[in-house]
mmCIF file of C-alpha atoms and ligand atoms in Angstrom:
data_model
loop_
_atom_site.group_PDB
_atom_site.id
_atom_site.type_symbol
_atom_site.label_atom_id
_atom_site.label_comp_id
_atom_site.label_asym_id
_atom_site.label_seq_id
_atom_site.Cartn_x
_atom_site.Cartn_y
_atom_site.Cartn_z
ATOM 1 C CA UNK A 408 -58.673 17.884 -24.724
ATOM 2 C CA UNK A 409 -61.379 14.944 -24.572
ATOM 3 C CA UNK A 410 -60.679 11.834 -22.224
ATOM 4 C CA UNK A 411 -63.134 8.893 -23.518
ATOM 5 C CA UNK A 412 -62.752 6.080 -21.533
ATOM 6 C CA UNK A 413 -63.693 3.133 -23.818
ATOM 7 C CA UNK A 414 -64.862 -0.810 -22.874
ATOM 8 C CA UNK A 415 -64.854 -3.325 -25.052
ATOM 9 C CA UNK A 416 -66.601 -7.507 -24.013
ATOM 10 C CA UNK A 417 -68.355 -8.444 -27.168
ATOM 11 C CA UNK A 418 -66.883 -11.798 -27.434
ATOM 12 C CA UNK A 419 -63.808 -13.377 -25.953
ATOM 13 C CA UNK A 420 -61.459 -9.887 -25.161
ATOM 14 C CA UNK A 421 -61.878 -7.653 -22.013
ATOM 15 C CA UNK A 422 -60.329 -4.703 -23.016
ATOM 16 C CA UNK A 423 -60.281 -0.662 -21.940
ATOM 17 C CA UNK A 424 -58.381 2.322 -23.113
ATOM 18 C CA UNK A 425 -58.480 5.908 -22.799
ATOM 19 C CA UNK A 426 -58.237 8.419 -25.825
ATOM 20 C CA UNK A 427 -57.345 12.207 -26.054
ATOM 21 C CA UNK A 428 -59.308 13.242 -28.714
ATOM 22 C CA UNK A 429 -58.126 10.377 -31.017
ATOM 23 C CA UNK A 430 -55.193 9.740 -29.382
ATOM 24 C CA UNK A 431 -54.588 6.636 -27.457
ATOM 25 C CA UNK A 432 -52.770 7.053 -24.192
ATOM 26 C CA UNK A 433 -53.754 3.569 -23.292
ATOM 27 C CA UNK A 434 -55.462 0.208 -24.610
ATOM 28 C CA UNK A 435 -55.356 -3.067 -22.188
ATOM 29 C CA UNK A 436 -56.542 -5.937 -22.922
ATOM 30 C CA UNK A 437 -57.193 -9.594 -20.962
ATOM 31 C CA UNK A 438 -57.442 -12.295 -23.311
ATOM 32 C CA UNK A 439 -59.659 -15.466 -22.307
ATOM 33 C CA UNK A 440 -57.440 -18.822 -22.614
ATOM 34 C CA UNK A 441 -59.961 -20.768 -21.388
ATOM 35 C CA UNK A 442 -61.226 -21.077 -24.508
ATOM 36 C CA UNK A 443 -58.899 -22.848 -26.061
ATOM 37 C CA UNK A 444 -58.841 -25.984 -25.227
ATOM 38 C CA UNK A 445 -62.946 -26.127 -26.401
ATOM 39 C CA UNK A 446 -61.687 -25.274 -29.947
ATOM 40 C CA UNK A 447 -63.895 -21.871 -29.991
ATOM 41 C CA UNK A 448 -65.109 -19.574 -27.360
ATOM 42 C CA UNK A 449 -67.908 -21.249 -24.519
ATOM 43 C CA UNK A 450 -70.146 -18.224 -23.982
ATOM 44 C CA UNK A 451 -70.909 -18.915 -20.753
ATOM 45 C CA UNK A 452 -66.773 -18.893 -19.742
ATOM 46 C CA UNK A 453 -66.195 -15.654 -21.433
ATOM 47 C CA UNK A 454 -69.172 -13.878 -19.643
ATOM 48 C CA UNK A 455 -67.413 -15.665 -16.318
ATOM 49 C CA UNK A 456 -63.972 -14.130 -17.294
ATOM 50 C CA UNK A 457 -65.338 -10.574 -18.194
ATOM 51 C CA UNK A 458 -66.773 -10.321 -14.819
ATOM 52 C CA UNK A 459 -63.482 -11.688 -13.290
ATOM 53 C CA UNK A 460 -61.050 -9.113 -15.816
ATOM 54 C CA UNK A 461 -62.964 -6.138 -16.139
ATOM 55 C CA UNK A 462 -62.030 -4.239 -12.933
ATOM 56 C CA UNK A 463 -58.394 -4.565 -13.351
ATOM 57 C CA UNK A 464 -58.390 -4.166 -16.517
ATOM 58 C CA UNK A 465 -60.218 -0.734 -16.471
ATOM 59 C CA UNK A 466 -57.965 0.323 -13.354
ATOM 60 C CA UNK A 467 -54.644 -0.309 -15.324
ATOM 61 C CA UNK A 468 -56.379 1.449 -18.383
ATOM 62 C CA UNK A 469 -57.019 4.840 -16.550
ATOM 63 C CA UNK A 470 -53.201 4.309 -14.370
ATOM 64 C CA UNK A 471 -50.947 3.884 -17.829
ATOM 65 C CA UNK A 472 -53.027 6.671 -19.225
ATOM 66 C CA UNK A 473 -52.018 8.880 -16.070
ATOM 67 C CA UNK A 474 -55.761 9.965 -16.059
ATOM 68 C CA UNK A 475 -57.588 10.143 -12.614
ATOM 69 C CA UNK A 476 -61.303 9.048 -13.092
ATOM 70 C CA UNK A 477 -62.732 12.299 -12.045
ATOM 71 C CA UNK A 478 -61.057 14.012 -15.408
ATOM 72 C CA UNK A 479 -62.847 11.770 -17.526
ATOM 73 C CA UNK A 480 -65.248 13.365 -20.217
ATOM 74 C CA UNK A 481 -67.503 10.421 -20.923
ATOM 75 C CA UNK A 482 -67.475 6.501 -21.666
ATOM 76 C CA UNK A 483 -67.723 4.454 -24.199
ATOM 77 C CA UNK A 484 -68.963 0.624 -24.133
ATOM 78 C CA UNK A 485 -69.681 -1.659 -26.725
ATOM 79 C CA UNK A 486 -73.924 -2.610 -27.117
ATOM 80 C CA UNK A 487 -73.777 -4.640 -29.674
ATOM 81 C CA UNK A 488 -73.081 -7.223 -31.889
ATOM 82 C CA UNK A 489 -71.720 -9.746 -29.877
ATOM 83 C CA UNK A 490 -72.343 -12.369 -27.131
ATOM 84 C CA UNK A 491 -75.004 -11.690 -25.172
ATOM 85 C CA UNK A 492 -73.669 -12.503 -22.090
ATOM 86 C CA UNK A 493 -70.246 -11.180 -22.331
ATOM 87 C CA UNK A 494 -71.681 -7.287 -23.829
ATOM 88 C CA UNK A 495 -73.920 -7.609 -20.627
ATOM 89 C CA UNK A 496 -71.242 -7.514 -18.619
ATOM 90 C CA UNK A 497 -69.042 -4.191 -20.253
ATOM 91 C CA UNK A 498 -72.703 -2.790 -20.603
ATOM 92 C CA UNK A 499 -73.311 -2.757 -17.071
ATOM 93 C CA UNK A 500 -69.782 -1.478 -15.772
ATOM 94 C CA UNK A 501 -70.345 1.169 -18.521
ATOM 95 C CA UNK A 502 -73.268 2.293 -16.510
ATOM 96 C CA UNK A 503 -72.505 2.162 -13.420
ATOM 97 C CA UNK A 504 -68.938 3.678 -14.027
ATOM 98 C CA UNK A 505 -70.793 6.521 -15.646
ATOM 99 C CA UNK A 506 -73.716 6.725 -13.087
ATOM 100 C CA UNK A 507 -71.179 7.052 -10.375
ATOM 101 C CA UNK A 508 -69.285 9.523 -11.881
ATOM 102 C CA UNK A 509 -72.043 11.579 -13.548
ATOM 103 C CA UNK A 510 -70.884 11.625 -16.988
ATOM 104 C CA UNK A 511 -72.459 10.584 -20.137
ATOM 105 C CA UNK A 512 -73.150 7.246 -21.541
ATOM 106 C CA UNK A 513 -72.032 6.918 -25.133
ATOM 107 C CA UNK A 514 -72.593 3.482 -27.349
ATOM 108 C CA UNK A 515 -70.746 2.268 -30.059
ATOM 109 C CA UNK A 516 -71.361 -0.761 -32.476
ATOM 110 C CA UNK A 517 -68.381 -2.880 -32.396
ATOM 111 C CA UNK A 518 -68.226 -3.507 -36.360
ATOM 112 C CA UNK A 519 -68.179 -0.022 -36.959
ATOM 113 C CA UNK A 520 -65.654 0.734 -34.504
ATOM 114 C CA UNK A 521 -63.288 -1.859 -36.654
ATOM 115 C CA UNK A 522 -63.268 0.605 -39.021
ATOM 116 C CA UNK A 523 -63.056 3.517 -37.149
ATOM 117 C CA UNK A 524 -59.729 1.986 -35.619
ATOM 118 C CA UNK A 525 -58.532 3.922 -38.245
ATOM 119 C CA UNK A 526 -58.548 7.099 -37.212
ATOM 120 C CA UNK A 527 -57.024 6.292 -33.567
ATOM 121 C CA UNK A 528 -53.502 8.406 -33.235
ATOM 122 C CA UNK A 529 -50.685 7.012 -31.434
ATOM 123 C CA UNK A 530 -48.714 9.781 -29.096
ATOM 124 C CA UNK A 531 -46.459 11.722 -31.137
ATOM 125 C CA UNK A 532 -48.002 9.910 -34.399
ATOM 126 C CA UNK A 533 -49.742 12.072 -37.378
ATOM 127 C CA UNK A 534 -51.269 8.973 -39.553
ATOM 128 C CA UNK A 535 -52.375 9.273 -42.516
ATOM 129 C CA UNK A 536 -56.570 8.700 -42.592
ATOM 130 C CA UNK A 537 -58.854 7.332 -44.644
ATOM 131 C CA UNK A 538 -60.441 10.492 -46.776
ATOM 132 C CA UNK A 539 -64.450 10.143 -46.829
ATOM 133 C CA UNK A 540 -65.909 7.870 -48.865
ATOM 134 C CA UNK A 541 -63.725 4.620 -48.212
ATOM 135 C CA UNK A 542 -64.584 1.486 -48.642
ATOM 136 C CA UNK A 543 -63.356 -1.038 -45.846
ATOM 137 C CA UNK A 544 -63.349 -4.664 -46.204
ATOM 138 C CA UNK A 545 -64.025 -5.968 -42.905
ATOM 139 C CA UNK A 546 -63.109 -9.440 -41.828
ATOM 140 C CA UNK A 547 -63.876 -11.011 -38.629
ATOM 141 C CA UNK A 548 -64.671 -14.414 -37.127
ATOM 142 C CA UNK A 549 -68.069 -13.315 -37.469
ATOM 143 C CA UNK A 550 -68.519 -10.637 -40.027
ATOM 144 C CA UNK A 551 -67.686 -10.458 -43.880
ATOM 145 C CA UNK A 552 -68.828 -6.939 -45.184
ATOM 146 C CA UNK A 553 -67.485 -4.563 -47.451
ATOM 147 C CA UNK A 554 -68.775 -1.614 -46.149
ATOM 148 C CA UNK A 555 -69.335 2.037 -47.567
ATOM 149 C CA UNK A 556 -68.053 4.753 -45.160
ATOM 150 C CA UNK A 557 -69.526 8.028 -46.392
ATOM 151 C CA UNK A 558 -68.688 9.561 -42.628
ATOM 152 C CA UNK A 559 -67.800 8.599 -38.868
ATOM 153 C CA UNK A 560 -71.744 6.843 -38.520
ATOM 154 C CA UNK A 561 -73.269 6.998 -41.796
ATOM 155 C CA UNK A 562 -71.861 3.678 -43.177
ATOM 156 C CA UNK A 563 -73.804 1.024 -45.979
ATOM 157 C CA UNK A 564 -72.872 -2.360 -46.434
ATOM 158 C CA UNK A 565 -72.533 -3.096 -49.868
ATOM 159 C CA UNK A 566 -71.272 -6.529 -49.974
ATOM 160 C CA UNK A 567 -71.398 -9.647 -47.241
ATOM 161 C CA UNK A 568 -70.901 -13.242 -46.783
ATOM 162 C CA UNK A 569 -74.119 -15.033 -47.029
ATOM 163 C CA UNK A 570 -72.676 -18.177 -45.186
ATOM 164 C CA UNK A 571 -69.619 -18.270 -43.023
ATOM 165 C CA UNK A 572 -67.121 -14.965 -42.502
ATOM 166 C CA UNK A 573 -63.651 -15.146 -43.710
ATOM 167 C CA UNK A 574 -62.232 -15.807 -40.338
ATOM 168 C CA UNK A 575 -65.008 -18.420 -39.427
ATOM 169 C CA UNK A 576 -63.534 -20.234 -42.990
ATOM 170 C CA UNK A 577 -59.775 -19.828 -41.525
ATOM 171 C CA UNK A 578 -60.915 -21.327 -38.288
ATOM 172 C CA UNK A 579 -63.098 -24.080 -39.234
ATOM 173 C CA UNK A 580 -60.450 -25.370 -41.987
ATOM 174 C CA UNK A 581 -57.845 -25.372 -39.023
ATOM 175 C CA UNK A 582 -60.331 -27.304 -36.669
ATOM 176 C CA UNK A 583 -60.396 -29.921 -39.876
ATOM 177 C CA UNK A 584 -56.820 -30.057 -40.033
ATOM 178 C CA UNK A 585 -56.783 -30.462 -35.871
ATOM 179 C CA UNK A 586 -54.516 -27.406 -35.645
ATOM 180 C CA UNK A 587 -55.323 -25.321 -32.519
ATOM 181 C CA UNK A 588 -57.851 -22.635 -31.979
ATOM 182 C CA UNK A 589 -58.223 -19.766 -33.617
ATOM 183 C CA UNK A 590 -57.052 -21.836 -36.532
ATOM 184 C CA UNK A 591 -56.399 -17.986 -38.547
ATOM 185 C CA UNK A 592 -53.072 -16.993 -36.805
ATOM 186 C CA UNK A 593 -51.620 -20.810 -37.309
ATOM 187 C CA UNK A 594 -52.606 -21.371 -40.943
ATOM 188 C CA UNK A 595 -50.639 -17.717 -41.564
ATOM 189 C CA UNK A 596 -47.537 -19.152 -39.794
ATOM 190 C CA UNK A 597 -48.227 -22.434 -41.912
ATOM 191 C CA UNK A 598 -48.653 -20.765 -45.161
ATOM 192 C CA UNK A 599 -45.154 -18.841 -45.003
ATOM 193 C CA UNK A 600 -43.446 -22.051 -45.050
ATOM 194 C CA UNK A 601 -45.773 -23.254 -47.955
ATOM 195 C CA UNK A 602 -46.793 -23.739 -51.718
ATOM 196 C CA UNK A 603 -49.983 -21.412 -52.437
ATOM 197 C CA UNK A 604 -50.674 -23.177 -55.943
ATOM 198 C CA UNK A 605 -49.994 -26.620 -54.985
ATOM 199 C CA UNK A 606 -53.900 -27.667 -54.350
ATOM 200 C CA UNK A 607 -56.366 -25.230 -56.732
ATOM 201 C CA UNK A 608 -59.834 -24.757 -54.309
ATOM 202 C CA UNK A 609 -62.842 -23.669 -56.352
ATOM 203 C CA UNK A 610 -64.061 -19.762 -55.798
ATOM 204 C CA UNK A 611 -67.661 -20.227 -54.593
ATOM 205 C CA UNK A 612 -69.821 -17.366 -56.279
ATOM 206 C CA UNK A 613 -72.333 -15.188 -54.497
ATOM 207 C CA UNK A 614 -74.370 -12.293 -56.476
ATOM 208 C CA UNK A 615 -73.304 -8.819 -56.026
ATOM 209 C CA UNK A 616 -70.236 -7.719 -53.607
ATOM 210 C CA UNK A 617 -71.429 -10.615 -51.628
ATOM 211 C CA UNK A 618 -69.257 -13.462 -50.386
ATOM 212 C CA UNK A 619 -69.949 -17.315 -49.899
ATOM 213 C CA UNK A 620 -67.605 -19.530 -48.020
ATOM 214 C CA UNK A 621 -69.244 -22.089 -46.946
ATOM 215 C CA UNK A 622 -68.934 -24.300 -50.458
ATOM 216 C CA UNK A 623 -65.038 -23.682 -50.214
ATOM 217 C CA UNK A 624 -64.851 -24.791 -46.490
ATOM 218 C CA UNK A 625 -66.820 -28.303 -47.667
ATOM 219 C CA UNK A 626 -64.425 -28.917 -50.849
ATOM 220 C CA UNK A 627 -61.540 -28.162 -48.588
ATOM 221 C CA UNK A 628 -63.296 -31.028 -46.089
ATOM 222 C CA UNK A 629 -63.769 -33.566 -48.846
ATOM 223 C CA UNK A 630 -60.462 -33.278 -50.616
ATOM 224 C CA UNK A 631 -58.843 -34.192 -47.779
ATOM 225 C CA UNK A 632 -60.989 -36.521 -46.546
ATOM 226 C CA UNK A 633 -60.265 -38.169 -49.942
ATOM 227 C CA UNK A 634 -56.985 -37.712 -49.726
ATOM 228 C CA UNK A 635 -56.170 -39.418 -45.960
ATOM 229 C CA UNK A 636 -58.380 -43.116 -47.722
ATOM 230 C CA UNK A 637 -54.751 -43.008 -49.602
ATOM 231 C CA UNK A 638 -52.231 -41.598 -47.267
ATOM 232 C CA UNK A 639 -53.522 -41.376 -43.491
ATOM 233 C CA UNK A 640 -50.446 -38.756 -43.085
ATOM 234 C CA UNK A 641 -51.582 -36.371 -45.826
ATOM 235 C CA UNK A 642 -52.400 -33.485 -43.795
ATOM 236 C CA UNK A 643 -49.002 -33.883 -41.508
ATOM 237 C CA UNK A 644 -46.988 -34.364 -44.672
ATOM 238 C CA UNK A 645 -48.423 -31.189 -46.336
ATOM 239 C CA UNK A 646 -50.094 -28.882 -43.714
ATOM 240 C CA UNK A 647 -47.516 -26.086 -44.698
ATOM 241 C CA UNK A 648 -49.021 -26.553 -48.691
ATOM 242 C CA UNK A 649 -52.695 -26.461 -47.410
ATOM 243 C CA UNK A 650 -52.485 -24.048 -45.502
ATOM 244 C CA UNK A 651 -50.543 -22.159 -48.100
ATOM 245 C CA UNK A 652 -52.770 -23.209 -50.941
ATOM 246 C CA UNK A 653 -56.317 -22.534 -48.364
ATOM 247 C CA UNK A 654 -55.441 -18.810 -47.743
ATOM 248 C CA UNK A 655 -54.238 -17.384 -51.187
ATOM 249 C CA UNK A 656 -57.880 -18.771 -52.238
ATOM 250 C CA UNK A 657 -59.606 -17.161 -49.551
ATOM 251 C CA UNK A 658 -57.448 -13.539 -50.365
ATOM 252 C CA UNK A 659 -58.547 -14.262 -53.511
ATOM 253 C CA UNK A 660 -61.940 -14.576 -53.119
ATOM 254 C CA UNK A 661 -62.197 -11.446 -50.845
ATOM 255 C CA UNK A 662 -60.336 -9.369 -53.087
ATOM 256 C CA UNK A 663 -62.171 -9.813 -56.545
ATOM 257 C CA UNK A 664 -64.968 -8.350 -54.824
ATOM 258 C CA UNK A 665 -63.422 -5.501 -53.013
ATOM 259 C CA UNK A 666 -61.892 -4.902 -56.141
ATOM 260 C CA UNK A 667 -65.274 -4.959 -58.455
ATOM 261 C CA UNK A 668 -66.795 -2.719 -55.170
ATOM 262 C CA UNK A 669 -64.330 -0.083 -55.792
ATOM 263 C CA UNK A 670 -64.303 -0.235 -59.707
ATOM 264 C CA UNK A 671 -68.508 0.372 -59.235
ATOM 265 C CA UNK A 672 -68.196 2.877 -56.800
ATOM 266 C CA UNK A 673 -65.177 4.584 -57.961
ATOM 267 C CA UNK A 674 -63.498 4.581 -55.157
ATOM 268 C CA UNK A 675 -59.377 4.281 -54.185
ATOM 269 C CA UNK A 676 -59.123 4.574 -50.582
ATOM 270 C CA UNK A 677 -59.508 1.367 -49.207
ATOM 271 C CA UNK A 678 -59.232 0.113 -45.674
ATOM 272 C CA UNK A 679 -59.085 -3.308 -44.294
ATOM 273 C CA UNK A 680 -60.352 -3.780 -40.789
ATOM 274 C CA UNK A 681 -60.903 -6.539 -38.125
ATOM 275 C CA UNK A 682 -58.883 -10.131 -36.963
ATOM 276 C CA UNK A 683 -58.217 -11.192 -39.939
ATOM 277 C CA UNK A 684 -56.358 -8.178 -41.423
ATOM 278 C CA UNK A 685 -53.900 -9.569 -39.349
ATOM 279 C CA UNK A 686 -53.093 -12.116 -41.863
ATOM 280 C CA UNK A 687 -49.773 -11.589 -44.030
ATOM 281 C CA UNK A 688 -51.404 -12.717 -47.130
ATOM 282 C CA UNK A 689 -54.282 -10.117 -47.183
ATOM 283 C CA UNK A 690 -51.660 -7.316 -46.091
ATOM 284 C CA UNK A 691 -49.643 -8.092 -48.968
ATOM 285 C CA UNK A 692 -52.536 -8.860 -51.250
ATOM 286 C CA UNK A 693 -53.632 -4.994 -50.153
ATOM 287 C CA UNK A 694 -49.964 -3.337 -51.007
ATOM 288 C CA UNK A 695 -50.205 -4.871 -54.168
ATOM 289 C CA UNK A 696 -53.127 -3.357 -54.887
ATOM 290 C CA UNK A 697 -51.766 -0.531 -54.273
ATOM 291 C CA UNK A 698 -49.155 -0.198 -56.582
ATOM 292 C CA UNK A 699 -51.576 -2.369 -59.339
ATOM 293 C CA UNK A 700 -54.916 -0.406 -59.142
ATOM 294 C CA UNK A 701 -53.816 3.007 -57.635
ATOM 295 C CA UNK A 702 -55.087 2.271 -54.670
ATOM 296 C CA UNK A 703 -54.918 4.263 -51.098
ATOM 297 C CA UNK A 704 -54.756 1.848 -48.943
ATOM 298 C CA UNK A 705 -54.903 1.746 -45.105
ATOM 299 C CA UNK A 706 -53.742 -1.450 -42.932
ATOM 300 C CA UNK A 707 -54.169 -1.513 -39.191
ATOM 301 C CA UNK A 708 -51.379 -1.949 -37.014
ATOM 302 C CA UNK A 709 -51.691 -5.637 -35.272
ATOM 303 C CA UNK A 710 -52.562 -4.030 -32.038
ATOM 304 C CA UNK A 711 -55.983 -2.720 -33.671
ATOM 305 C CA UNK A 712 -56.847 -5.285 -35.931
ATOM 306 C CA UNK A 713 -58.320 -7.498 -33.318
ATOM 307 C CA UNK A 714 -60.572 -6.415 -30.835
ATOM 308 C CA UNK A 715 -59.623 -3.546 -28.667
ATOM 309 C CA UNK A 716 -61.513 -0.976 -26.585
ATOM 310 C CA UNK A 717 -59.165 2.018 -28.695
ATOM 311 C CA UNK A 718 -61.477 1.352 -31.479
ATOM 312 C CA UNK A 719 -64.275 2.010 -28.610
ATOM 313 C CA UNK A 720 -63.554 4.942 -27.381
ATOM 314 C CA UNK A 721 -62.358 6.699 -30.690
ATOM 315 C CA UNK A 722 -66.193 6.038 -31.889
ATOM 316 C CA UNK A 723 -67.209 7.330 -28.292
ATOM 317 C CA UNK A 724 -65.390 10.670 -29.028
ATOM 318 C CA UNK A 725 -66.612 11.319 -32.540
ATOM 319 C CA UNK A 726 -69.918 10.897 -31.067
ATOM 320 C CA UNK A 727 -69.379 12.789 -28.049
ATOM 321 C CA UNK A 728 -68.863 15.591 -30.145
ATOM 322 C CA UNK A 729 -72.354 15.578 -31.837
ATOM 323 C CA UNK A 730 -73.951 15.106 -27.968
ATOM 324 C CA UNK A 731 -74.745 11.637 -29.270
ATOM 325 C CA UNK A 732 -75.105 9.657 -25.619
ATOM 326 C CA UNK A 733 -77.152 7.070 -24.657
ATOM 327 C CA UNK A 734 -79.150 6.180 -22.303
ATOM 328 C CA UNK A 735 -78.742 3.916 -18.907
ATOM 329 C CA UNK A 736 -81.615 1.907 -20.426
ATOM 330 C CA UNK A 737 -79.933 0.607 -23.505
ATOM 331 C CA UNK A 738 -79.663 -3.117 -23.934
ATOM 332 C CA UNK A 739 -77.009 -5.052 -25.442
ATOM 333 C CA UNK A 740 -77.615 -6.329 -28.828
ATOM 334 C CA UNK A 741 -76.422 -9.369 -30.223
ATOM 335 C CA UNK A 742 -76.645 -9.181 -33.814
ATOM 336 C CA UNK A 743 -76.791 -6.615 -37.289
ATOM 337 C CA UNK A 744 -75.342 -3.461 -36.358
ATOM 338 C CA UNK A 745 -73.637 -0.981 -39.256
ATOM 339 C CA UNK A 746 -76.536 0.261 -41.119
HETATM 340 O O1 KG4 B 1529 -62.197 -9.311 -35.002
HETATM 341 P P1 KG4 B 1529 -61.827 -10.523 -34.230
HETATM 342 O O2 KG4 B 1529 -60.708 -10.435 -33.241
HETATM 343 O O3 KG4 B 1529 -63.059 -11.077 -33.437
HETATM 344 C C1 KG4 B 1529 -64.328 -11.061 -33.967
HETATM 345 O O4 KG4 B 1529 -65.013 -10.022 -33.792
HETATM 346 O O5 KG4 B 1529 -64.672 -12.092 -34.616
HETATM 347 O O6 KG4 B 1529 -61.513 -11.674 -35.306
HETATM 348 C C2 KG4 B 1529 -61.149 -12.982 -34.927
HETATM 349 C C3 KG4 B 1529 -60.890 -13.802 -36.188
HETATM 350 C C4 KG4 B 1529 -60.698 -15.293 -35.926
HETATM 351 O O7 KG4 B 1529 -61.488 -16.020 -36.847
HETATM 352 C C5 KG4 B 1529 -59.211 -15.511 -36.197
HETATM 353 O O8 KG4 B 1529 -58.887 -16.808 -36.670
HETATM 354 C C6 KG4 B 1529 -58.951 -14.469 -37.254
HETATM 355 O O9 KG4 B 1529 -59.696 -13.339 -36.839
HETATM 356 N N1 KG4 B 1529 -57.525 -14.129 -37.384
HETATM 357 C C7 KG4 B 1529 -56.772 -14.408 -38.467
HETATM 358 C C8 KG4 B 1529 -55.450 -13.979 -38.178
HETATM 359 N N2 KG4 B 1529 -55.435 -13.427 -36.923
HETATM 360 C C9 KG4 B 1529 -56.725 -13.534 -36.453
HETATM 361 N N3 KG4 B 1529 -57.108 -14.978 -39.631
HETATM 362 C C10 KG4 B 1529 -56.125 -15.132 -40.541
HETATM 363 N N4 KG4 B 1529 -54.836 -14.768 -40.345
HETATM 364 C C11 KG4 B 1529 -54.454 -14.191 -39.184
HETATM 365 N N5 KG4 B 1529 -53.181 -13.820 -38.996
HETATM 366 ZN ZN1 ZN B 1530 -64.194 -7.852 -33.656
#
């Protein structure tokens, strides 16, 4: 049996778990509320936080895992992409945790670890996985990407936004309705109670697999900026509808192109990974896919669809059986990644 140890600061979630081969015997994570009354995360605060969280959280990590530190096999850390100063901060525990301890250093890239979330085993669990080649959609705050797993590294993006990512679109289109931040969990809860086809939003096109955004984000802006010269209480009056009517077209848009990407490819295991996988629509929009194209498809459970340091350390142990380990002189990177 492996023990990984895996840490995850990339952006606004200190997080560490420990894995048994790819089963996770814990996964803790401190969310940052400062952020929240900002409307988006201050980068600054969430290196601040991270520095604040990380011991604790790593020390309640190894205790529910029952794992001393000395039985440890290696850690795991997250270099890149993210915020500079908050993958500083996991960087440097990484290394000194693993200094102290004399075990190896392994890296992971945090968009790639979204999608190897799917190979992470509860106790007692035997999941289905993702045969080789997939294709995973994955759908962040920051990223758009359909990507092409061929194995547990060697990964191509085929397809990505070329403005703003899925969850960015969510998030912004909540700040314009002045609903809270992150604007994707409260439009979901919004949409249940509302009429998808009651306002049609235009599909922007992008070449390719790619995605645009941006173009629906502005019409969504406008319309209702029209709409408010006539009724000032539009958006209270029908939140539930644009909501509704704001995420079917953004499911929409991200699955014509998954689907085209797996007719070219000719493919039928598909994955969704990252925050906004979380969203009922796209879970639903996936099941139906799999009964209407003969898809395989694979959903992560809530717990692993936004960011966690399971999906860390489950890249740190596929590595860590190739010898793949780093070195105490790697710096964090802040963007690309996968590929
Ligand atoms: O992967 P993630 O936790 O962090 C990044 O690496 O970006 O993704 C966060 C994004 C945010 O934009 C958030 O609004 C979105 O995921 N999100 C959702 C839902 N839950 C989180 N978007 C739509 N529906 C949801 N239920
Ligand atoms: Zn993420």
């Amino acid at each position: 049996m492996t023990y990984i140890l895996g840490i995850e600061s990339s952006c606004d979630d200190t997080s560490a778990a420990v894995l048994a081969d790819t089963t996770m015997l814990s996964n803790v994570t401190a969310s940052q509320e400062v952020h929240r009354k900002y409307g988006g995360v201050v980068p600054e605060l969430a290196s601040r936080a991270h520095q604040q969280n990380i011991v604790p959280v790593i020390h309640e990590a190894l205790q529910v895992a029952g794992i001393p530190k000395e039985e440890l096999h290696a850690v795991a850390f997250t270099r890149g992409p993210g915020l500079l100063g908050s993958l500083l901060v996991g960087t440097s525990f990484a290394k000194a945790f693993a200094l102290g301890l004399d075990l190896p250093l392994i890296e992971a890239d945090h968009m790639k670890a979204h999608i190897l979330a799917h190979f992470i085993q509860l106790p007692a669990e035997n999941k289905k996985v993702p045969q080789f080649p997939f294709l995973c959609l994955t759908v962040s705050g920051g990223h758009t990407q359909i990507v092409l797993v061929r194995d547990y590294f060697e990964m191509e993006i085929v397809g990505q936004t070329i403005d703003d990512a899925a969850g960015e679109t969510f998030d912004k289109a909540a700040k314009i309705m002045s609903l809270p931040y992150p604007g994707g969990p409260v439009i979901d809860k919004l949409a249940a109670a509302g009429d998808p086809d009651r306002f049609p939003f235009p599909h922007p096109q992008a070449k390719g697999f790619d995605y645009s955004f941006s173009g629906l984000k502005t019409s969504f802006l406008y319309f209702l900026r029209d709409s408010l010269k006539n009724n000032p209480h539009f958006i209270d009056e029908n939140k539930e509808d644009l909501s509704a009517s704001l995420q079917k077209t953004i499911i929409s848009i991200l699955m014509h192109k998954l689907t085209l990407a797996a007719e070219h490819y000719g493919i039928n295991q598909i994955a969704v990974a990252g925050g906004v996988s979380a969203n009922t629509g796209l879970r639903r929009a996936m099941q139906q896919a799999q009964a209407d194209k003969g898809w395989e498809t694979f959903i992560p459970p809530f717990s692993f669809t936004t960011d966690n340091a399971a999906m860390i350390a489950v890249s740190g142990y596929f590595k860590y059986l190739q010898k793949d380990f780093t070195t105490h002189s790697a710096a964090p990177y802040t963007r690309g990644g996968i590929g």
